[in-house]
CSV table of C-alpha atoms and ligand atoms in Angstrom, one decimal:
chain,number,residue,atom,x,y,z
Q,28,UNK,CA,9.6,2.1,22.0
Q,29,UNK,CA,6.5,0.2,20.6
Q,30,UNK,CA,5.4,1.8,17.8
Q,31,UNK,CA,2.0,2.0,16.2
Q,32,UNK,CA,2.3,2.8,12.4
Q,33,UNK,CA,-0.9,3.5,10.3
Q,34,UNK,CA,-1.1,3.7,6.8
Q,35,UNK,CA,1.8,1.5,6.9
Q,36,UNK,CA,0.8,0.3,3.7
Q,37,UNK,CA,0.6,3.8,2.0
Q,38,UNK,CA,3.5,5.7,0.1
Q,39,UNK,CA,5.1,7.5,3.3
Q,40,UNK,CA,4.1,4.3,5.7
Q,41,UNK,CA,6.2,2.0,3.4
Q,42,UNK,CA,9.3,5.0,4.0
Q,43,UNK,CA,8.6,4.9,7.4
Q,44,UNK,CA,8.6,0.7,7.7
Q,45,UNK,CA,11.8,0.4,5.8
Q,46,UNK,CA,13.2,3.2,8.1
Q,47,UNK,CA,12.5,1.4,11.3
Q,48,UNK,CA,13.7,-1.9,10.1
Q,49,UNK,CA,17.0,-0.3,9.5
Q,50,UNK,CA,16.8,0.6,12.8
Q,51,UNK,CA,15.5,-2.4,14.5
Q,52,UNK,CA,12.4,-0.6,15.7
Q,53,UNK,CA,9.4,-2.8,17.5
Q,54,UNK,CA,6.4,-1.6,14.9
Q,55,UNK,CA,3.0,-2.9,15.0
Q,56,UNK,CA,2.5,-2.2,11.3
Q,57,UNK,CA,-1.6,-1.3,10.5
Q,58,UNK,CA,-2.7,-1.0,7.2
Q,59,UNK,CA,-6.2,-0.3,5.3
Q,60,UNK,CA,-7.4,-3.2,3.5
Q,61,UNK,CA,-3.5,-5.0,2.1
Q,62,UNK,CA,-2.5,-7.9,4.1
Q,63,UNK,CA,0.8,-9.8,3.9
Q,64,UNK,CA,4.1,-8.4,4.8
Q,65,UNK,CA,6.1,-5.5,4.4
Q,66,UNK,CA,9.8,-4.8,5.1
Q,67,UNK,CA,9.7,-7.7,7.4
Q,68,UNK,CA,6.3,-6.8,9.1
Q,69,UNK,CA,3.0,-8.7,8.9
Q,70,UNK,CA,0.8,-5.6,8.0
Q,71,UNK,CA,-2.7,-6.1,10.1
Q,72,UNK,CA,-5.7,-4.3,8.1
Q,73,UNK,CA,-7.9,-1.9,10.4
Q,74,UNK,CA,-10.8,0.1,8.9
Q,75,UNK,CA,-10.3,3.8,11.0
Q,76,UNK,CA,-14.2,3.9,10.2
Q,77,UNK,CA,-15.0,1.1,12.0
Q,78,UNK,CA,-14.9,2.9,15.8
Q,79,UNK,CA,-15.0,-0.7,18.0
Q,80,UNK,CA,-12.7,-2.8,16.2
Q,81,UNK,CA,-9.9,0.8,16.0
Q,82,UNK,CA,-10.6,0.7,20.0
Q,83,UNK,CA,-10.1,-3.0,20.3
Q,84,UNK,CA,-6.8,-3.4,18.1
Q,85,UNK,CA,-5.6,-0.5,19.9
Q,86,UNK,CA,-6.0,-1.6,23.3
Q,87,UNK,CA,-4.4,-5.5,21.6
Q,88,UNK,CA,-1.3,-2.8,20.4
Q,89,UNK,CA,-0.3,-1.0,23.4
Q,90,UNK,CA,1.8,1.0,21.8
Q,91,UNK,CA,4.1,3.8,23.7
Q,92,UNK,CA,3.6,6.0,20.5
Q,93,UNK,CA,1.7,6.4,17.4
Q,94,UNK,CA,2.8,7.8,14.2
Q,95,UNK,CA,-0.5,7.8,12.2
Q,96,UNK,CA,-0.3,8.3,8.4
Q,97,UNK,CA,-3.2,6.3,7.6
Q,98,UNK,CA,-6.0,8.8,5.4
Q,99,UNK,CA,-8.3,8.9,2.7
Q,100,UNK,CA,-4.9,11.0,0.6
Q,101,UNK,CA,-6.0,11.8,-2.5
Q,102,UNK,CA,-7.9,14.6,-3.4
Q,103,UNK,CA,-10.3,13.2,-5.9
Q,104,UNK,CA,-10.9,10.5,-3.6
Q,105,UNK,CA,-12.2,12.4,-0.9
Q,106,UNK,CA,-14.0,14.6,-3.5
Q,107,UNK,CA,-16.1,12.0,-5.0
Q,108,UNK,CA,-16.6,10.1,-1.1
Q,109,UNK,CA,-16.7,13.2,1.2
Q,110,UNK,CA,-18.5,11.2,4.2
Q,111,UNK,CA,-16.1,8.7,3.7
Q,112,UNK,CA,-13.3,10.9,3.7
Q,113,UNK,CA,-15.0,12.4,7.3
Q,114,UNK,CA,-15.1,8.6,8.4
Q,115,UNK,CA,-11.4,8.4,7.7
Q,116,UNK,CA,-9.7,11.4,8.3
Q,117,UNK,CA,-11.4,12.9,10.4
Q,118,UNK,CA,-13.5,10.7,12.8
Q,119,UNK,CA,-10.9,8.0,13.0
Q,120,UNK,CA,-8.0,10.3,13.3
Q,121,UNK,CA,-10.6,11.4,16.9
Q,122,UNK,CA,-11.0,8.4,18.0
Q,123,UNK,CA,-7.2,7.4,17.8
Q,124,UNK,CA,-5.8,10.9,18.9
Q,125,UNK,CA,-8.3,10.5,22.0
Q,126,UNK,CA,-7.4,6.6,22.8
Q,127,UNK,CA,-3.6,7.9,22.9
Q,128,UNK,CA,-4.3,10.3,25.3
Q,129,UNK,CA,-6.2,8.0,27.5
Q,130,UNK,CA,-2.8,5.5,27.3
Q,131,UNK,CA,-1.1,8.9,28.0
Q,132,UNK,CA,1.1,8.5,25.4
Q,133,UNK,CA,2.2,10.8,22.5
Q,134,UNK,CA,0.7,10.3,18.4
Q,135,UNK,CA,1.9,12.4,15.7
Q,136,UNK,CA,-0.4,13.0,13.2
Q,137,UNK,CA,0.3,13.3,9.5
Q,138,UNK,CA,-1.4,16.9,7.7
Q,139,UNK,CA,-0.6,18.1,4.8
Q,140,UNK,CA,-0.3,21.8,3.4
Q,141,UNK,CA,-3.3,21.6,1.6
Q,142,UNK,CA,-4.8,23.1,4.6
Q,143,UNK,CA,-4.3,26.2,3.0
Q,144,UNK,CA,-5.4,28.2,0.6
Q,145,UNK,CA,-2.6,29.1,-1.5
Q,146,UNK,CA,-2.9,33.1,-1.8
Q,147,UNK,CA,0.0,33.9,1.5
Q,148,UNK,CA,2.6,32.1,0.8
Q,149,UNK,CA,5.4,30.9,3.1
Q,150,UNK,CA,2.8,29.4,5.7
Q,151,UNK,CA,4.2,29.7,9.0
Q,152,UNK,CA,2.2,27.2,11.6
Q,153,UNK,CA,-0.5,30.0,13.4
Q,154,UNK,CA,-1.5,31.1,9.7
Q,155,UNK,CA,-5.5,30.7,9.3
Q,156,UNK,CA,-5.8,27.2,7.6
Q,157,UNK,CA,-8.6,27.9,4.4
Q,158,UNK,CA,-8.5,24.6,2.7
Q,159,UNK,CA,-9.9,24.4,-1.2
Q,160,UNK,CA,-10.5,20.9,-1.0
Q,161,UNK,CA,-12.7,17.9,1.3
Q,162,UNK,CA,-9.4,16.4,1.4
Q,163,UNK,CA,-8.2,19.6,3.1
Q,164,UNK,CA,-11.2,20.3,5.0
Q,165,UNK,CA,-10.8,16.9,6.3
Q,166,UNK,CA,-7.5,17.2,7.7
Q,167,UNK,CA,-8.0,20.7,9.0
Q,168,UNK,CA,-10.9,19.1,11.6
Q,169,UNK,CA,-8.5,15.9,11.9
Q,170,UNK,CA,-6.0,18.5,13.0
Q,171,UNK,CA,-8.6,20.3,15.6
Q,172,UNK,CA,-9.5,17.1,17.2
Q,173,UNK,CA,-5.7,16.1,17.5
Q,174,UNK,CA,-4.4,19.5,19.1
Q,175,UNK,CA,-7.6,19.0,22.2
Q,176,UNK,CA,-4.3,16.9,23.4
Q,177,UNK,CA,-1.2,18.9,24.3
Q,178,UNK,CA,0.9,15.8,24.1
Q,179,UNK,CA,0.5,15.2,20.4
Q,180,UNK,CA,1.9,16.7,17.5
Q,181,UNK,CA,0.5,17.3,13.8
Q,182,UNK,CA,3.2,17.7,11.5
Q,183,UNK,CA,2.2,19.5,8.0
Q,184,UNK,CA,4.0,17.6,4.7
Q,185,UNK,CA,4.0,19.3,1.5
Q,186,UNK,CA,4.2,17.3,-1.9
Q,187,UNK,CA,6.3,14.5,-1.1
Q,188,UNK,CA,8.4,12.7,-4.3
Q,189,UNK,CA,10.2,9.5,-4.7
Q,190,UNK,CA,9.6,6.3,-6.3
Q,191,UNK,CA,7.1,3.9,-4.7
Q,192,UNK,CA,7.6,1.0,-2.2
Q,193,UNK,CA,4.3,-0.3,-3.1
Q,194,UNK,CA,2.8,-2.0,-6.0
Q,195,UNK,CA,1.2,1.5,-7.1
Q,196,UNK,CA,3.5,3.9,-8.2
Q,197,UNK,CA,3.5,7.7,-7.6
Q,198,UNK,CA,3.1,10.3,-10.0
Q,199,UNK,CA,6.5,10.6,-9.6
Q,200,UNK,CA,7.2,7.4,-11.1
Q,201,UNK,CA,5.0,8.4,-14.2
Q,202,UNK,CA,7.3,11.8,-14.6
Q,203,UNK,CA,10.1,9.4,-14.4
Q,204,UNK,CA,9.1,7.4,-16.9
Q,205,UNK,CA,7.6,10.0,-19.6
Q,206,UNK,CA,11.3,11.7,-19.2
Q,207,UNK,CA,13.2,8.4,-20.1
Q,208,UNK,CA,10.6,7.4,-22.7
Q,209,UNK,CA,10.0,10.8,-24.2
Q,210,UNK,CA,6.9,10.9,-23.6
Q,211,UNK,CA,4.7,14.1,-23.5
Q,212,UNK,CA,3.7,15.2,-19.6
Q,213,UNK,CA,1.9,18.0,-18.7
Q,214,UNK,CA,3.8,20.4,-15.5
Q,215,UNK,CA,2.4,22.9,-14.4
Q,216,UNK,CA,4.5,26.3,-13.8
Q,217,UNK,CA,1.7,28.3,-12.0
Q,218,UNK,CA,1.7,26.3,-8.9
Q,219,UNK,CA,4.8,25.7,-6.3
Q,220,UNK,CA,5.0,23.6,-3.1
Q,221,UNK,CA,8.3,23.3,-0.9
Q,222,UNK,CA,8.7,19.6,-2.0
Q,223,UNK,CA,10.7,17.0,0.5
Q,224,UNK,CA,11.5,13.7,-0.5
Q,225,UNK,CA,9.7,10.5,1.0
Q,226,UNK,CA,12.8,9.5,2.2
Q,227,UNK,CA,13.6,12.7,4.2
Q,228,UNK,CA,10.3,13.2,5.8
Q,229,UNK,CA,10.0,9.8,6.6
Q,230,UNK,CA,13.9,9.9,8.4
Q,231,UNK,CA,13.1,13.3,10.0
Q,232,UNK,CA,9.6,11.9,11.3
Q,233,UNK,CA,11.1,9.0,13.1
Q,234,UNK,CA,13.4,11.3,15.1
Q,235,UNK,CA,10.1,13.2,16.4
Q,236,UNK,CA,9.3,10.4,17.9
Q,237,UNK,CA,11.8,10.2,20.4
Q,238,UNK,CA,10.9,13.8,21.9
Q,239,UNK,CA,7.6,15.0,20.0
Q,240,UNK,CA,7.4,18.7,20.3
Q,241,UNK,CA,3.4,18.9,20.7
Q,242,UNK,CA,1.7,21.7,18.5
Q,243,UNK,CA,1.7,22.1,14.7
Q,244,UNK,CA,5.0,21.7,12.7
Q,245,UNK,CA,6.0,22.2,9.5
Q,246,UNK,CA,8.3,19.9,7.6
Q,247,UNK,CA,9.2,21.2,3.9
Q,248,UNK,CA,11.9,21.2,2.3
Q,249,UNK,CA,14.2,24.0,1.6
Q,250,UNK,CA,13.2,25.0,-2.1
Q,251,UNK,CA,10.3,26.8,-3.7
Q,252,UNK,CA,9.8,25.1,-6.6
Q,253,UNK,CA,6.9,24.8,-9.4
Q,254,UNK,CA,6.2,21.5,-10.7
Q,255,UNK,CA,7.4,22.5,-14.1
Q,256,UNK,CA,11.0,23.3,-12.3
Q,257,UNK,CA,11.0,20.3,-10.5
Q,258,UNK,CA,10.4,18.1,-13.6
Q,259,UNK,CA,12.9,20.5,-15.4
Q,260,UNK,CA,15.5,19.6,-12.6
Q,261,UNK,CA,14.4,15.4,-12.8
Q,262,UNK,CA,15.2,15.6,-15.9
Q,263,UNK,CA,18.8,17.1,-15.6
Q,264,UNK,CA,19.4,14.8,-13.0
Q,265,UNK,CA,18.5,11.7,-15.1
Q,266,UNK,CA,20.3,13.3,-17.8
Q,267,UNK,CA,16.6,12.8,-20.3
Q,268,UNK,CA,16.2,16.1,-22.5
Q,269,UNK,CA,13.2,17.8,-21.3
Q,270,UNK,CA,11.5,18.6,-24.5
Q,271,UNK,CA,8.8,16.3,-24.4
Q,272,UNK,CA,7.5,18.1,-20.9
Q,273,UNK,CA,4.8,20.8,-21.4
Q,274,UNK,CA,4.5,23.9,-19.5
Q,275,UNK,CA,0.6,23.7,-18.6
Q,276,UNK,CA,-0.9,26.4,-16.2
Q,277,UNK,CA,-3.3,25.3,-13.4
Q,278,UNK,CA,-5.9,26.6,-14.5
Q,279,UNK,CA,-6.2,25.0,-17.8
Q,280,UNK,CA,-7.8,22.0,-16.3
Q,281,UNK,CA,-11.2,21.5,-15.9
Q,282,UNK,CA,-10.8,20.6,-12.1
Q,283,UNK,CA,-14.2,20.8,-9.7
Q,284,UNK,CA,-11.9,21.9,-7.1
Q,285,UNK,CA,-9.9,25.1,-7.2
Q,286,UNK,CA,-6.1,23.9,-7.1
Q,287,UNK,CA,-4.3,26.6,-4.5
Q,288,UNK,CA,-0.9,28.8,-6.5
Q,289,UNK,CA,1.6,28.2,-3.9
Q,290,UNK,CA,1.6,26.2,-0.5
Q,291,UNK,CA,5.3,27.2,0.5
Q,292,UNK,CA,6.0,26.5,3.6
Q,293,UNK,CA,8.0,28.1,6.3
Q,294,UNK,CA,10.0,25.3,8.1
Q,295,UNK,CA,12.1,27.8,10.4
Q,296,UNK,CA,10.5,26.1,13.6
Q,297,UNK,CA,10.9,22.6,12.9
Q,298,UNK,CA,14.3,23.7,11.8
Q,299,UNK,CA,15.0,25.6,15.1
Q,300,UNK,CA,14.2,22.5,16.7
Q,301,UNK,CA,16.1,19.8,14.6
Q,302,UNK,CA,19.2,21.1,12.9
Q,303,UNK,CA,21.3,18.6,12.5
Q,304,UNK,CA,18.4,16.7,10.4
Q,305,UNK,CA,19.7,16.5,7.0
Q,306,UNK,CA,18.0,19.2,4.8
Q,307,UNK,CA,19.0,18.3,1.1
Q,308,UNK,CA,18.6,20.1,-1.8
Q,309,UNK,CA,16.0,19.1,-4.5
Q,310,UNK,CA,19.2,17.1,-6.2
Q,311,UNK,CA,20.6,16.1,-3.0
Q,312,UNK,CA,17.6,14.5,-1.8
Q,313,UNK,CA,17.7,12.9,-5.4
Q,314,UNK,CA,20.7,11.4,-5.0
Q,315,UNK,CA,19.6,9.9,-2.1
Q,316,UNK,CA,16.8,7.7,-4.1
Q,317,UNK,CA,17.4,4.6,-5.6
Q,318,UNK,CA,16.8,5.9,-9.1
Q,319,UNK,CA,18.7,3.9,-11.7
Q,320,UNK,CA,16.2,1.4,-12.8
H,26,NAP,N1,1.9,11.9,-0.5
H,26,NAP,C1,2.1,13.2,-0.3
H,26,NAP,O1,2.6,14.0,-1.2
H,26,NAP,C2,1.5,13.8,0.9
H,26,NAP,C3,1.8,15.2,1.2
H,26,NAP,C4,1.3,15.8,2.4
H,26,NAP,C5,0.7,15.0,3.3
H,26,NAP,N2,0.5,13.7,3.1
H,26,NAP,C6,-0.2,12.9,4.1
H,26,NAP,O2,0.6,11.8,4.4
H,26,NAP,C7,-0.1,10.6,4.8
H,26,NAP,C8,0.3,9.4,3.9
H,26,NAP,O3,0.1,9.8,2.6
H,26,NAP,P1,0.4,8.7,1.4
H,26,NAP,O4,0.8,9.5,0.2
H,26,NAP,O5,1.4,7.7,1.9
H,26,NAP,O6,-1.0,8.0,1.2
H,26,NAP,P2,-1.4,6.6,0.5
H,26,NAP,O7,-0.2,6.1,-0.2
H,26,NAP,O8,-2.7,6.8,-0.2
H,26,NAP,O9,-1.6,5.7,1.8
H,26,NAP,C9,-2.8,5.8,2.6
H,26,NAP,C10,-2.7,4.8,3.7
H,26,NAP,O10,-3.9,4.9,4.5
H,26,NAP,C11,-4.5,3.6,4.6
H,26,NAP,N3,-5.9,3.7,4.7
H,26,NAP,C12,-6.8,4.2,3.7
H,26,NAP,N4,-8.1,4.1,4.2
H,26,NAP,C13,-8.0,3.5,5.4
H,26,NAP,C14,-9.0,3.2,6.4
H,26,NAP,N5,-10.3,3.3,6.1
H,26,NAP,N6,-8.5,2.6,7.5
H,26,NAP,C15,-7.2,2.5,7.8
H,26,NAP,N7,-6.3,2.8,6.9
H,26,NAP,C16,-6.7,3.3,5.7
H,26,NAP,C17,-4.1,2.9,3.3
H,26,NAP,O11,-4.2,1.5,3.5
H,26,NAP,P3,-4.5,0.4,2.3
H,26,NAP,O12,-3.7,0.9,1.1
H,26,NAP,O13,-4.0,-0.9,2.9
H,26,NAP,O14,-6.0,0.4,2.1
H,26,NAP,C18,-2.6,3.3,3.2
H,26,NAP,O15,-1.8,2.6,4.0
H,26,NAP,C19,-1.6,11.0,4.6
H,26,NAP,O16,-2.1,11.4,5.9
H,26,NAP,C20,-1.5,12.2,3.7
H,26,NAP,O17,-2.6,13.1,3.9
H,26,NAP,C21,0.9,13.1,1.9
């Protein structure tokens, strides 16, 4: 296997590097803009909205699969630069999707459950994607360009938590340190997601790989949680008191964009299809983070 990572620089890619080094997998590691090295690999920058020099490092790859994460990932990013965000996530995703066809060779592509609107909770895969956001918009036409090829796969994440590999942390990190600190954070108990740890969905990806399924997929973990609970159950874990952390609902802030209630997602397929995948509990998965700094 010669894989081509994108977004190998991102929060998920770095998962996904460390993952294949443990497993002495051949990646050609692509990032955005960061150069140097990570986990080993020299990380080779490649704008997705530059169309001829995507075709030309492709061709220079020759991968046998693709696992692209690479995107324009945050919401308000995509919000303030929508025809970026198109550039990004959804012309580039094209372009890649259709140069792995041509090389006849399979890419899984990296969605999110923000494709949705939030109002039918548990999403099973056919449910009608109604995205609130560009961000989601964006990956809902990444998704249709990706699907014209029966022999790729879009996978759906929902929030994904752990510390960061990177030199910018998550908002995970933040919670983290507001709990230790005592700090005040805002959660909000209005709003729930099917959370899965980096480290899990990065783990369970790489085993796709092998024998992609083609089609849509979802891959969330097995909780419905709000954020509040989550932060409630962080802070059990860590063994901070949690009275610093602030019930808030969703719709207190003065957001542009309508935030969707609850993006649950029903994994019973991918489950069906990978069951002896770990599936850990919120604490379990925890546990499996390097958490004691
Ligand atoms: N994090 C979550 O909770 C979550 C949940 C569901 C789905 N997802 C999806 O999972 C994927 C990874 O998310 P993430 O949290 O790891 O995002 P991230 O940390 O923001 O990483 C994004 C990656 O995309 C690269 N990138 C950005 N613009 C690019 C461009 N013009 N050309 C090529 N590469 C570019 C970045 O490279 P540089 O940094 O080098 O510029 C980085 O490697 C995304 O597709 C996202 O939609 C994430």
């Amino acid at each position: 296997m010669r894989l081509l990572l994108t977004g190998a620089s991102g929060q998920l890619g770095s998962y996904l590097l460390r993952e294949c080094l443990s497993q002495s997998e051949s990646v050609i590691a692509w990032s955005g803009r960061r150069r140097g090295q990570s986990f080993g690999y020299p990380l080779r920058p490649i704008d997705l909205a530059d169309a001829d020099a995507l075709a030309r490092a492709f061709r220079e790859a020759a991968p046998s699969a693709v696992v692209h994460t690479a995107a324009l990932a945050r919401a308000s990013e995509c919000r303030g630069e929508p025809r970026r965000a198109e550039q990004i996530n959804v012309h580039g995703t094209a372009l890649l999707a259709e140069l792995a066809e041509r090389a006849k060779i399979p890419l899984l592509h990296i969605s999110t459950d923000m494709v949705f609107d939030g109002k039918h909770a548990p999403y099973r895969e056919g449910d009608t994607t109604c995205p609130l956001s560009v961000y989601g918009a964006t990956k809902v036409e990444s998704e249709r360009a990706v699907l014209a090829s029966p022999r790729h796969t879009v996978v759906r994440l929902p929030l994904l938590f752990g510390p960061s590999l990177t030199d910018r942390p998550t908002f995970f990190d933040a919670q983290i340190k507001a709990l230790r600190l005592s700090e005040s954070i805002g959660l909000f108990y209005d709003e729930w997601r099917t959370p899965l740890s980096f480290l899990v969905a990065a783990r369970s990806l790489l085993t796709l790989t092998d024998s992609p399924p083609g089609g849509v997929l979802h891959m969330g973990g097995p909780e419905r949680l709000s954020r509040f609970e989550m932060g409630q159950r962080l802070a059990a874990f860590l063994g901070c008191g949690d009275r610093a952390m602030e019930a808030i609902s969703r719709n207190d802030l003065p957001d542009v964009e309508p935030r969707p209630a609850d993006l649950s997602l029903d994994s019973s397929h991918w489950r069906g299809l990978s069951q002896r995948q770990p599936w850990p509990s919120y604490e379990a998965a925890l546990a499996q983070l390097n958490l004691t700094q």
